[in-house]
């Protein structure tokens, strides 16, 4: 047990100092910084546009100018098209709106500089419409109450449901959105973590084998102990990464939610704990499965430069699963259903199916159990593989070695 | 005390080691000799438990040697390997810790060991910045610093210059005087003859020689003579029982049919009195090695 920790500590110590791990660790921070920068650039470059309003109807213009909006600033001094053209050409204005009243018709033209700050015309349109309505209503002699009645829209709500064993299961639309966003985020994270750590541990094992340090290690510590110690060390590194990623993620949500629309829609209080637990379990078990198998594959190669070749089948499967998670977003075919229970791909597909309500909690739990059982079997198999091949430097093909009976 | 009893190991069709037995007592050095592929590394791996023998067993102080005994082992593999990015200290501390020696103890001993092996470099230097020879020494220190009771060195002298080879010989002798049982393999008979008490020679997995070094030589009889005398090669060859005459430094090396011939050679050479050299010996290990390596065991 003592040596278990010696090896485990060594794995952690060595990797924490290695540039490749530090880059991996800093990735979320860099990403966050990048998003901050992007947001900063956006707010900086798109200032509130300065516009002018010109109209042949003075009351109409006054009413519009008085109406304050956060989408634009009106320059009151500019009140003729001549002045407006001049201001526009000197880049004093970003654009101007010309409103023409002909009888009962109101027409408006917004002319803007292509290199100016862009205007979201929605609120301007709305103001214009309501002004026109008020004017028409006044002309028709309608009271404001009548006007309100006239324009109250029919009530329209969306409700989405899913069926579990024939029973209807209501789900708030917003809830489902959050779940799918969470599922997508977790799927991406699973993929990134899987690929990064699978190659990291395979590299670790293969380097020791290739540099012949393995002989000393194996003669000092039983290969099984060494194997589990390495994996434990790797998990400690993953945990550190998860913590850092989570901190970055939460900080990012806090500071960026004002700037990024998609984050604004997420209401953290809407997240259901049991959903998070299931996502978390898929995350942990999915990465565990890949990491363990990758360690075994690393032990099969003779030199460190063969690692990517050995690990590639694993990363390809991971990529396919990741791709399938996008398909699962919109379809629920037999293949997707099946995939959500098959280990090696289920960790990416099931969270998505579960999030959008295509799979029940029971389905998710069954898939998790299958995954857990697979991990136990793979661990047993891989430990044997590791013990047997860690000192085997023959040039036999990797796949032949896996199925070699005895050595 | 290490006892190896009737070890057998085959890989597929190839018998790597067959029926191998030997004993190394505490404070004794066993030289394991043989050509490439003779089964030396396989023997070491079976002792260390890295390979499971098909038959036979390994005992340490009377009980079967198991993983529990691994802390008393110092093992230098034939193919050297160190973590290139680690410092000398980190490297030695880690390997010693794997053998159960606390980091503090290793750190305390390290300077002394680096001095003894004349390592050029500081303990804070990265391994990759050291010369090949110095890396080799660090590897040796990492193998021996926990003062193992059983030392297994696979080709420790290969690629060492004579100065460093003698530093290593000193190191091995020191462990011997502390009571360690030591096995080392080599294909350089010079080292083997100089420091080993016992000798085991393998040829394609078969044990062809096994015993105390001097006794092995003696068993071939004193059939070699190194001589510097007025006699010419033709005159020497003419003596009955002299099989061959070969030029050797300022004199000749003779092969005799049997040790008794020596007397006739001595009488002939000294008939006019003083001669500079007359030395009757058994064949050298080197000669025995080449003799045995060439001849089939059957």
XYZ file of C-alpha atoms in Angstrom:
705
model
C 0.000 0.000 0.000
C 2.905 2.248 0.843
C 4.409 1.831 -2.598
C 1.039 2.424 -4.149
C 1.213 5.986 -2.841
C 4.846 6.381 -3.851
C 3.962 5.592 -7.470
C 0.744 7.606 -7.285
C 2.555 10.655 -5.898
C 5.195 10.315 -8.572
C 2.609 10.337 -11.375
C 1.060 13.494 -9.955
C 4.364 15.245 -9.259
C 5.813 14.456 -12.651
C 2.776 15.539 -14.637
C 2.129 18.699 -12.700
C 5.564 19.840 -13.782
C 5.127 18.798 -17.409
C 4.260 21.474 -19.953
C 1.618 19.364 -21.688
C -0.395 18.938 -18.492
C -0.059 22.595 -17.553
C -1.424 23.578 -20.953
C -4.294 21.156 -20.457
C -4.936 22.582 -17.018
C -4.869 26.162 -18.185
C -7.083 25.501 -21.181
C -10.329 26.553 -19.453
C -8.650 29.664 -18.072
C -7.368 30.544 -21.515
C -10.782 29.839 -22.985
C -12.408 32.032 -20.365
C -9.919 34.809 -21.006
C -10.599 34.486 -24.705
C -14.350 34.776 -24.170
C -13.849 37.745 -21.869
C -11.744 39.377 -24.509
C -14.305 38.658 -27.171
C -17.096 40.056 -25.050
C -15.016 43.110 -24.241
C -14.297 43.699 -27.907
C -17.958 43.387 -28.776
C -19.169 45.835 -26.164
C -16.362 48.141 -26.985
C -16.875 48.236 -30.727
C -20.648 48.319 -30.805
C -21.513 51.436 -28.880
C -25.041 52.719 -28.780
C -25.722 54.158 -32.222
C -26.332 57.872 -32.572
C -29.241 58.604 -34.826
C -31.309 61.547 -35.980
C -35.043 61.617 -36.610
C -36.527 63.777 -39.310
C -40.188 64.087 -40.089
C -42.623 66.276 -41.966
C -44.892 65.955 -38.921
C -43.531 67.880 -35.940
C -45.714 66.181 -33.255
C -44.746 62.755 -34.561
C -41.059 63.650 -34.395
C -41.344 65.116 -30.891
C -43.133 62.033 -29.647
C -40.456 59.764 -31.098
C -37.562 61.871 -29.851
C -39.039 61.973 -26.363
C -39.376 58.204 -26.273
C -36.154 57.059 -24.563
C -34.570 53.818 -25.659
C -31.391 52.075 -24.623
C -30.915 50.927 -28.207
C -30.143 54.360 -29.630
C -29.440 57.979 -28.783
C -31.269 60.675 -30.711
C -29.432 63.839 -31.652
C -32.140 66.432 -31.311
C -30.256 69.215 -33.038
C -30.285 67.376 -36.326
C -33.760 68.068 -37.667
C -33.455 68.377 -41.431
C -32.341 65.834 -44.002
C -29.663 68.250 -45.140
C -28.140 68.473 -41.677
C -28.519 64.726 -41.282
C -26.702 63.982 -44.541
C -23.888 66.265 -43.504
C -23.608 64.747 -40.034
C -23.684 61.275 -41.523
C -20.921 62.022 -44.006
C -18.764 63.403 -41.188
C -19.466 60.291 -39.165
C -21.172 62.305 -36.433
C -24.197 60.086 -36.890
C -24.579 56.340 -37.368
C -27.825 56.774 -39.269
C -31.054 58.749 -39.525
C -34.690 57.930 -39.785
C -36.966 59.815 -42.145
C -40.674 59.569 -41.344
C -43.144 60.751 -43.930
C -46.803 61.261 -43.163
C -49.045 61.246 -46.252
C -52.670 61.362 -45.189
C -53.156 58.387 -42.913
C -50.093 56.566 -44.181
C -46.848 56.580 -42.195
C -43.679 55.497 -43.931
C -40.214 55.423 -42.460
C -36.784 54.969 -44.012
C -33.675 54.308 -41.954
C -30.472 55.269 -43.704
C -27.239 54.173 -42.043
C -23.512 54.187 -42.500
C -22.086 50.738 -43.213
C -19.078 51.484 -41.047
C -21.198 52.890 -38.194
C -22.578 51.176 -35.110
C -25.465 48.988 -36.104
C -28.941 49.713 -34.815
C -31.382 47.149 -33.572
C -34.453 48.617 -35.219
C -36.996 46.492 -33.302
C -37.692 48.987 -30.558
C -37.781 51.895 -32.989
C -40.323 49.988 -35.111
C -42.428 49.184 -32.054
C -42.467 52.795 -30.921
C -43.363 53.904 -34.400
C -46.175 51.349 -34.649
C -47.712 52.266 -31.333
C -47.522 55.952 -32.202
C -49.262 55.240 -35.451
C -51.906 53.199 -33.676
C -52.534 55.890 -31.118
C -52.878 58.373 -33.912
C -55.299 56.179 -35.854
C -57.274 55.415 -32.698
C -57.570 59.110 -31.982
C -58.758 59.710 -35.501
C -61.335 56.898 -35.120
C -62.372 58.250 -31.739
C -61.480 55.089 -29.803
C -60.767 55.196 -26.084
C -57.502 53.788 -24.815
C -59.455 50.936 -23.196
C -60.975 49.965 -26.512
C -57.543 50.184 -28.026
C -56.102 47.812 -25.455
C -58.915 45.324 -26.034
C -58.382 45.519 -29.726
C -54.714 44.737 -29.550
C -54.551 42.165 -26.806
C -53.076 39.126 -28.575
C -54.511 35.636 -28.223
C -52.773 33.696 -25.492
C -50.278 31.158 -26.856
C -48.140 28.852 -24.719
C -45.917 25.934 -25.595
C -45.964 22.794 -23.529
C -43.694 19.875 -24.218
C -44.298 16.410 -22.872
C -42.563 13.097 -23.028
C -43.894 9.635 -22.404
C -42.404 7.135 -20.057
C -43.940 3.696 -20.240
C -47.038 5.258 -21.732
C -47.320 7.783 -18.900
C -47.159 11.415 -19.713
C -44.295 13.238 -18.118
C -44.613 16.981 -18.223
C -41.500 19.037 -18.525
C -41.184 22.741 -18.601
C -39.826 23.905 -21.907
C -37.214 26.012 -20.221
C -36.202 23.093 -18.047
C -35.585 20.964 -21.075
C -33.467 23.630 -22.698
C -31.273 23.870 -19.642
C -30.952 20.106 -19.458
C -29.917 19.837 -23.088
C -27.428 22.665 -22.718
C -25.981 20.959 -19.640
C -25.921 17.613 -21.427
C -24.127 19.158 -24.393
C -21.581 20.846 -22.171
C -20.946 17.619 -20.272
C -20.677 15.648 -23.533
C -18.084 18.071 -24.829
C -16.187 17.910 -21.542
C -16.331 14.104 -21.516
C -14.861 14.019 -25.000
C -12.099 16.528 -24.259
C -11.160 14.871 -20.964
C -11.306 11.392 -22.451
C -9.019 12.158 -25.344
C -6.594 14.251 -23.305
C -6.229 11.878 -20.396
C -6.317 8.694 -22.435
C -3.290 9.853 -24.370
C -1.644 11.280 -21.270
C -1.734 7.985 -19.374
C -0.866 5.901 -22.422
C 2.091 8.201 -23.012
C 3.108 7.882 -19.377
C 3.130 4.093 -19.498
C 4.735 3.854 -22.925
C 7.505 6.286 -22.023
C 8.468 4.233 -19.000
C 8.358 1.105 -21.055
C 10.252 2.588 -23.979
C 12.960 4.064 -21.760
C 13.299 0.700 -19.985
C 12.537 2.229 -16.618
C 9.725 -0.258 -16.465
C 12.053 -3.128 -15.608
C 13.179 -1.345 -12.468
C 9.635 -0.327 -11.584
C 8.208 -3.775 -12.097
C 10.993 -5.374 -10.088
C 10.298 -2.954 -7.217
C 6.513 -2.825 -7.272
C 4.079 -5.460 -8.482
C 2.690 -4.414 -11.864
C -0.890 -4.589 -10.606
C -0.161 -2.162 -7.774
C 1.713 0.052 -10.151
C -1.150 -0.017 -12.631
C -3.751 1.043 -10.099
C -1.430 3.620 -8.579
C -0.910 5.204 -11.977
C -4.626 5.317 -12.636
C -5.294 6.786 -9.206
C -2.641 9.431 -9.835
C -4.239 10.187 -13.160
C -7.619 10.603 -11.472
C -6.136 13.073 -9.026
C -4.936 15.083 -12.016
C -8.362 14.827 -13.637
C -9.981 15.953 -10.394
C -7.728 18.995 -10.243
C -8.682 19.791 -13.806
C -12.386 19.356 -13.050
C -12.138 21.709 -10.089
C -10.310 24.322 -12.113
C -12.706 23.940 -15.028
C -15.696 24.238 -12.707
C -14.328 27.376 -11.052
C -13.629 28.886 -14.455
C -17.068 27.866 -15.678
C -18.860 29.440 -12.714
C -16.767 32.606 -12.879
C -17.435 32.763 -16.580
C -21.186 32.373 -16.064
C -21.121 35.123 -13.489
C -19.192 37.665 -15.482
C -20.230 36.812 -18.978
C -23.928 36.168 -18.548
C -24.586 39.870 -19.214
C -22.903 39.617 -22.569
C -23.785 36.258 -23.969
C -27.398 35.632 -24.770
C -27.220 31.870 -24.375
C -25.897 32.166 -20.841
C -28.586 34.667 -19.925
C -31.209 31.999 -20.537
C -29.694 29.597 -18.043
C -31.262 29.765 -14.671
C -29.092 27.742 -12.323
C -31.927 27.284 -9.875
C -33.773 25.289 -12.528
C -31.160 22.534 -12.601
C -32.428 19.319 -11.068
C -30.029 17.570 -8.667
C -30.799 14.050 -9.887
C -30.096 15.110 -13.450
C -26.760 16.546 -12.398
C -25.914 13.356 -10.495
C -26.589 11.213 -13.548
C -24.561 13.513 -15.777
C -21.755 13.459 -13.219
C -21.789 9.657 -13.107
C -21.592 9.396 -16.884
C -18.726 11.854 -16.817
C -16.793 9.914 -14.162
C -17.495 6.423 -15.489
C -16.957 7.354 -19.137
C -13.572 8.852 -18.420
C -12.649 5.983 -16.094
C -13.340 3.417 -18.796
C -11.238 5.215 -21.372
C -8.381 5.983 -18.991
C -8.046 2.393 -17.812
C -8.106 0.958 -21.290
C -5.634 3.585 -22.514
C -3.186 2.618 -19.756
C -3.355 -0.976 -20.995
C -2.838 0.078 -24.593
C 0.176 2.118 -23.541
C 1.709 -1.034 -22.096
C 1.353 -2.826 -25.429
C 3.631 -0.621 -27.461
C 7.405 -0.883 -27.405
C 8.271 2.750 -27.891
C 6.720 6.041 -26.888
C 6.214 7.121 -30.487
C 3.797 4.259 -31.118
C 1.359 5.548 -28.532
C -0.874 7.571 -30.810
C -1.221 4.555 -33.075
C -2.235 2.366 -30.154
C -4.675 4.847 -28.665
C -6.251 5.933 -31.953
C -8.976 3.230 -32.028
C -10.062 4.511 -28.628
C -10.102 8.170 -29.618
C -11.974 7.342 -32.815
C -14.688 5.582 -30.832
C -14.807 8.589 -28.515
C -15.194 10.901 -31.489
C -17.952 8.761 -33.014
C -19.811 8.808 -29.697
C -19.404 12.561 -29.496
C -20.759 12.937 -33.029
C -23.651 10.612 -32.231
C -24.616 12.843 -29.307
C -25.496 15.563 -31.819
C -27.636 13.124 -33.775
C -29.322 12.108 -30.524
C -30.357 15.735 -30.029
C -32.816 15.516 -32.884
C -33.574 11.899 -33.455
C -34.370 8.811 -31.488
C -33.687 6.046 -33.967
C -33.037 2.456 -32.985
C -29.297 2.921 -33.481
C -29.210 5.913 -31.155
C -31.318 4.056 -28.594
C -28.982 1.085 -28.787
C -25.905 3.295 -28.634
C -27.093 4.884 -25.431
C -26.705 1.525 -23.691
C -23.468 0.375 -25.313
C -20.369 1.105 -23.224
C -17.709 3.314 -24.877
C -20.415 5.353 -26.624
C -23.194 5.480 -24.010
C -21.389 8.163 -21.980
C -21.980 10.650 -24.801
C -25.370 9.540 -26.116
C -27.355 8.726 -22.986
C -26.925 12.115 -21.252
C -28.362 13.837 -24.333
C -31.259 11.396 -24.699
C -31.994 11.694 -21.023
C -31.805 15.487 -21.101
C -34.301 15.898 -23.921
C -36.626 13.361 -22.392
C -36.109 10.550 -24.886
C -34.851 8.268 -22.148
C -36.218 7.703 -18.683
C -34.253 7.815 -15.460
C -34.505 4.039 -15.417
C -32.870 3.858 -18.855
C -30.066 6.124 -17.690
C -29.512 4.024 -14.584
C -29.447 0.797 -16.607
C -26.925 2.340 -18.972
C -24.802 3.425 -15.994
C -24.893 -0.066 -14.525
C -23.834 -1.579 -17.857
C -21.006 0.961 -17.971
C -19.910 0.151 -14.421
C -19.896 -3.596 -15.093
C -17.878 -2.997 -18.247
C -15.349 -1.006 -16.247
C -14.900 -3.899 -13.842
C -14.365 -6.336 -16.733
C -12.078 -3.994 -18.630
C -10.032 -3.355 -15.483
C -9.588 -7.064 -14.932
C -8.639 -7.608 -18.549
C -6.363 -4.584 -18.752
C -4.499 -5.407 -15.562
C -3.656 -8.788 -17.021
C -2.673 -7.186 -20.290
C -0.471 -4.695 -18.465
C 1.207 -7.301 -16.287
C 1.892 -9.531 -19.230
C 3.110 -7.015 -21.764
C 4.837 -4.382 -19.768
C 8.195 -6.078 -20.400
C 7.401 -7.465 -23.830
C 9.353 -5.634 -26.500
C 8.580 -7.900 -29.428
C 7.494 -6.396 -32.714
C 4.200 -8.233 -32.916
C 1.168 -6.280 -34.016
C -0.680 -4.659 -31.163
C -3.972 -6.402 -31.804
C -2.229 -9.749 -31.996
C -0.666 -9.096 -28.625
C -3.971 -8.346 -26.992
C -5.266 -11.750 -27.899
C -2.067 -13.649 -27.348
C -2.777 -16.366 -24.879
C 0.464 -16.767 -23.015
C 3.978 -15.428 -22.822
C 21.523 -16.487 0.659
C 19.981 -16.961 -2.729
C 19.217 -20.450 -3.958
C 18.054 -21.167 -7.461
C 16.759 -24.672 -7.991
C 16.124 -26.344 -11.339
C 14.767 -23.341 -13.170
C 13.249 -24.002 -16.572
C 11.768 -21.526 -18.984
C 10.825 -21.763 -22.613
C 9.369 -19.257 -25.034
C 7.398 -21.161 -27.606
C 9.791 -23.631 -29.204
C 12.867 -22.044 -27.671
C 14.219 -23.366 -24.401
C 15.616 -20.177 -22.829
C 16.839 -21.718 -19.582
C 16.985 -25.368 -18.736
C 17.505 -26.967 -15.379
C 19.496 -24.143 -13.894
C 20.651 -24.367 -10.265
C 23.066 -22.305 -8.225
C 23.589 -20.765 -4.815
C 24.954 -17.357 -3.867
C 25.855 -16.960 -0.199
C 25.871 -13.677 1.674
C 29.093 -11.844 0.920
C 29.649 -13.813 -2.238
C 29.839 -12.696 -5.867
C 28.563 -14.872 -8.689
C 29.584 -14.061 -12.230
C 27.071 -15.126 -14.826
C 28.651 -15.511 -18.217
C 27.385 -16.474 -21.607
C 26.920 -15.084 -25.059
C 23.932 -13.018 -26.107
C 20.820 -15.143 -25.919
C 22.399 -17.605 -23.480
C 19.625 -16.972 -20.952
C 21.246 -14.486 -18.585
C 18.510 -11.878 -18.647
C 15.823 -14.563 -18.490
C 17.512 -15.966 -15.381
C 17.504 -12.544 -13.726
C 13.900 -11.940 -14.613
C 12.866 -15.256 -13.107
C 14.735 -14.505 -9.894
C 13.059 -11.109 -9.692
C 9.639 -12.571 -10.350
C 9.205 -10.665 -13.596
C 8.881 -13.978 -15.406
C 7.234 -17.063 -14.099
C 9.448 -20.139 -14.488
C 7.897 -23.184 -16.176
C 9.447 -25.247 -13.418
C 11.834 -24.765 -10.522
C 11.966 -22.226 -7.756
C 13.958 -19.438 -6.178
C 14.659 -19.254 -2.438
C 15.895 -16.404 -0.287
C 17.309 -17.416 3.111
C 15.428 -20.678 2.862
C 11.963 -19.362 2.001
C 10.512 -18.941 -1.481
C 11.478 -15.573 -2.931
C 8.363 -13.430 -3.371
C 7.281 -9.877 -3.977
C 7.600 -9.283 -0.250
C 11.351 -9.630 -0.601
C 11.656 -7.027 -3.314
C 12.930 -4.279 -0.994
C 16.165 -6.148 -0.382
C 16.908 -6.257 -4.099
C 19.072 -3.898 -6.071
C 18.572 -4.470 -9.767
C 20.423 -2.895 -12.659
C 18.752 -3.896 -15.932
C 20.780 -4.447 -19.048
C 18.997 -1.657 -20.868
C 19.425 1.398 -18.708
C 16.565 3.769 -18.179
C 16.101 6.961 -16.225
C 13.535 9.742 -16.228
C 15.407 12.270 -18.331
C 13.465 15.244 -17.053
C 14.095 14.527 -13.381
C 16.974 15.837 -11.364
C 19.598 13.431 -10.058
C 18.199 13.714 -6.559
C 14.550 13.191 -7.556
C 15.519 10.171 -9.596
C 17.598 8.448 -6.931
C 15.094 9.311 -4.201
C 12.220 7.842 -6.210
C 13.927 4.564 -7.067
C 15.122 4.165 -3.474
C 11.642 4.951 -2.183
C 10.268 2.210 -4.397
C 12.620 -0.120 -2.527
C 11.331 1.153 0.775
C 14.008 3.678 1.718
C 12.690 6.961 3.076
C 13.498 10.068 0.983
C 15.254 11.755 3.906
C 17.661 8.827 4.269
C 18.419 8.782 0.547
C 19.065 12.515 0.472
C 21.476 12.194 3.348
C 23.438 9.414 1.668
C 23.424 10.852 -1.835
C 26.457 13.153 -1.640
C 28.634 10.369 -0.333
C 27.584 8.037 -3.147
C 28.026 10.656 -5.822
C 31.529 11.255 -4.543
C 32.329 7.566 -4.415
C 31.333 7.085 -8.041
C 32.897 10.421 -9.012
C 29.732 11.709 -10.644
C 30.386 14.945 -12.472
C 27.315 17.042 -11.810
C 25.152 18.412 -9.033
C 22.218 16.645 -7.429
C 19.969 19.360 -8.841
C 21.084 18.698 -12.422
C 18.567 17.180 -14.788
C 19.467 13.663 -15.891
C 19.292 14.644 -19.566
C 22.035 17.233 -19.029
C 24.502 14.622 -17.775
C 26.926 12.752 -19.988
C 26.142 9.146 -20.809
C 28.809 7.882 -18.415
C 27.460 9.995 -15.591
C 23.899 8.857 -16.281
C 25.198 5.330 -15.991
C 26.693 6.137 -12.600
C 23.480 7.721 -11.384
C 21.711 4.549 -12.415
C 24.183 2.509 -10.397
C 23.717 4.755 -7.374
C 19.953 4.401 -7.727
C 20.434 0.625 -7.797
C 22.684 0.420 -4.755
C 21.920 3.351 -2.450
C 19.378 1.409 -0.369
C 22.156 -1.104 0.383
C 20.391 -4.142 -0.999
C 21.039 -7.596 0.414
C 20.641 -9.135 -3.019
C 22.285 -7.293 -5.878
C 21.566 -8.235 -9.483
C 23.551 -6.398 -12.114
C 22.895 -7.151 -15.764
C 26.015 -6.267 -17.768
C 27.148 -3.554 -15.337
C 30.536 -3.109 -16.991
C 29.352 -2.647 -20.539
C 30.290 0.780 -21.916
C 32.258 1.757 -18.805
C 35.807 2.969 -19.340
C 38.552 1.250 -17.288
C 38.584 3.996 -14.640
C 34.858 3.817 -14.096
C 34.914 0.035 -14.309
C 37.313 -0.034 -11.384
C 35.070 2.397 -9.448
C 32.261 -0.078 -9.998
C 34.457 -2.979 -8.924
C 35.167 -1.088 -5.703
C 31.472 -0.501 -5.215
C 30.681 -4.190 -5.689
C 33.485 -5.223 -3.352
C 32.146 -2.830 -0.732
C 28.675 -4.396 -0.884
C 30.260 -7.803 -0.692
C 32.120 -6.842 2.470
C 28.805 -5.656 3.905
C 27.429 -9.131 3.328
C 25.325 -8.723 0.195
C 24.834 -11.603 -2.176
C 25.764 -10.349 -5.627
C 25.114 -11.703 -9.101
C 26.342 -9.961 -12.180
C 26.480 -10.879 -15.800
C 29.221 -9.994 -18.179
C 30.843 -11.092 -21.349
C 34.136 -9.573 -20.338
C 36.066 -12.370 -18.619
C 38.519 -9.890 -17.124
C 35.935 -8.475 -14.692
C 34.496 -11.857 -13.942
C 37.854 -13.414 -13.152
C 38.900 -10.482 -11.023
C 35.891 -10.133 -8.725
C 33.726 -13.230 -8.812
C 33.965 -15.965 -6.234
C 31.709 -18.217 -8.242
C 30.915 -18.608 -11.846
C 28.013 -19.849 -13.871
C 28.258 -20.151 -17.588
C 25.218 -20.567 -19.778
C 25.095 -21.677 -23.344
C 21.707 -21.571 -25.058
C 20.029 -21.999 -21.711
C 22.198 -24.931 -20.642
C 24.545 -24.617 -17.701
C 27.979 -25.530 -19.040
C 30.088 -24.382 -16.100
C 29.080 -23.948 -12.497
C 31.250 -23.561 -9.428
C 33.954 -21.689 -7.573
C 35.990 -19.684 -10.085
C 39.392 -21.090 -9.176
C 38.134 -24.642 -8.976
C 36.686 -24.369 -12.455
C 40.036 -23.300 -13.799
C 41.865 -25.961 -11.799
C 39.532 -28.634 -13.134
C 40.986 -28.066 -16.583
C 44.437 -28.893 -15.187
C 47.669 -26.872 -15.424
C 47.902 -27.363 -19.144
C 49.120 -23.907 -20.085
C 52.663 -22.610 -19.755
C 53.821 -19.049 -20.181
C 57.540 -19.135 -20.755
C 60.441 -16.797 -21.568
C 63.586 -18.831 -22.193
C 66.372 -19.297 -24.750
C 64.293 -22.043 -26.444
C 62.772 -21.292 -29.841
C 59.239 -22.125 -30.879
C 60.467 -25.109 -32.884
C 62.468 -26.462 -29.965
C 59.444 -26.102 -27.645
C 57.090 -27.797 -30.073
C 59.567 -30.660 -30.395
C 59.109 -31.551 -26.716
C 56.851 -34.571 -26.363
C 53.350 -33.597 -25.167
C 53.469 -29.947 -26.275
C 50.409 -29.499 -28.457
C 50.912 -25.965 -29.686
C 53.151 -22.962 -29.306
C 51.897 -19.424 -29.630
C 53.823 -16.176 -29.397
C 52.936 -14.385 -26.173
C 54.526 -11.013 -25.383
C 58.292 -11.700 -25.129
C 57.859 -15.404 -24.799
C 55.503 -18.225 -25.750
C 52.259 -19.738 -24.555
C 52.213 -23.521 -24.717
C 49.333 -25.928 -24.667
C 50.121 -29.246 -23.047
C 48.542 -32.660 -23.445
C 48.689 -33.028 -19.644
C 50.190 -31.162 -16.649
C 53.089 -33.698 -16.374
C 54.593 -32.358 -19.626
C 55.393 -29.181 -17.693
C 58.309 -30.895 -15.958
C 59.961 -31.795 -19.278
C 59.478 -28.254 -20.568
C 60.967 -26.812 -17.348
C 63.997 -29.141 -17.526
C 64.638 -28.283 -21.174
C 64.239 -24.550 -20.617
C 66.483 -24.383 -17.527
C 69.294 -26.637 -18.706
C 71.537 -23.545 -18.959
C 70.346 -22.066 -15.670
C 68.295 -18.859 -15.180
C 65.183 -18.173 -17.259
C 62.987 -15.064 -17.006
C 59.556 -16.648 -16.799
C 58.033 -20.037 -16.285
C 54.426 -20.088 -15.251
C 52.307 -23.223 -15.451
C 48.559 -22.468 -15.103
C 45.146 -23.815 -15.895
C 43.522 -22.242 -18.994
C 42.249 -18.695 -18.466
C 38.513 -18.165 -18.066
C 38.517 -16.364 -21.351
C 39.907 -19.437 -23.041
C 37.501 -21.725 -21.208
C 34.659 -19.419 -22.200
C 35.595 -19.546 -25.862
C 36.168 -23.259 -25.661
C 32.785 -23.847 -24.061
C 30.921 -21.368 -26.193
C 32.104 -23.123 -29.315
C 31.527 -26.706 -28.252
C 28.140 -28.288 -28.021
C 27.213 -29.540 -24.584
C 26.170 -32.967 -25.703
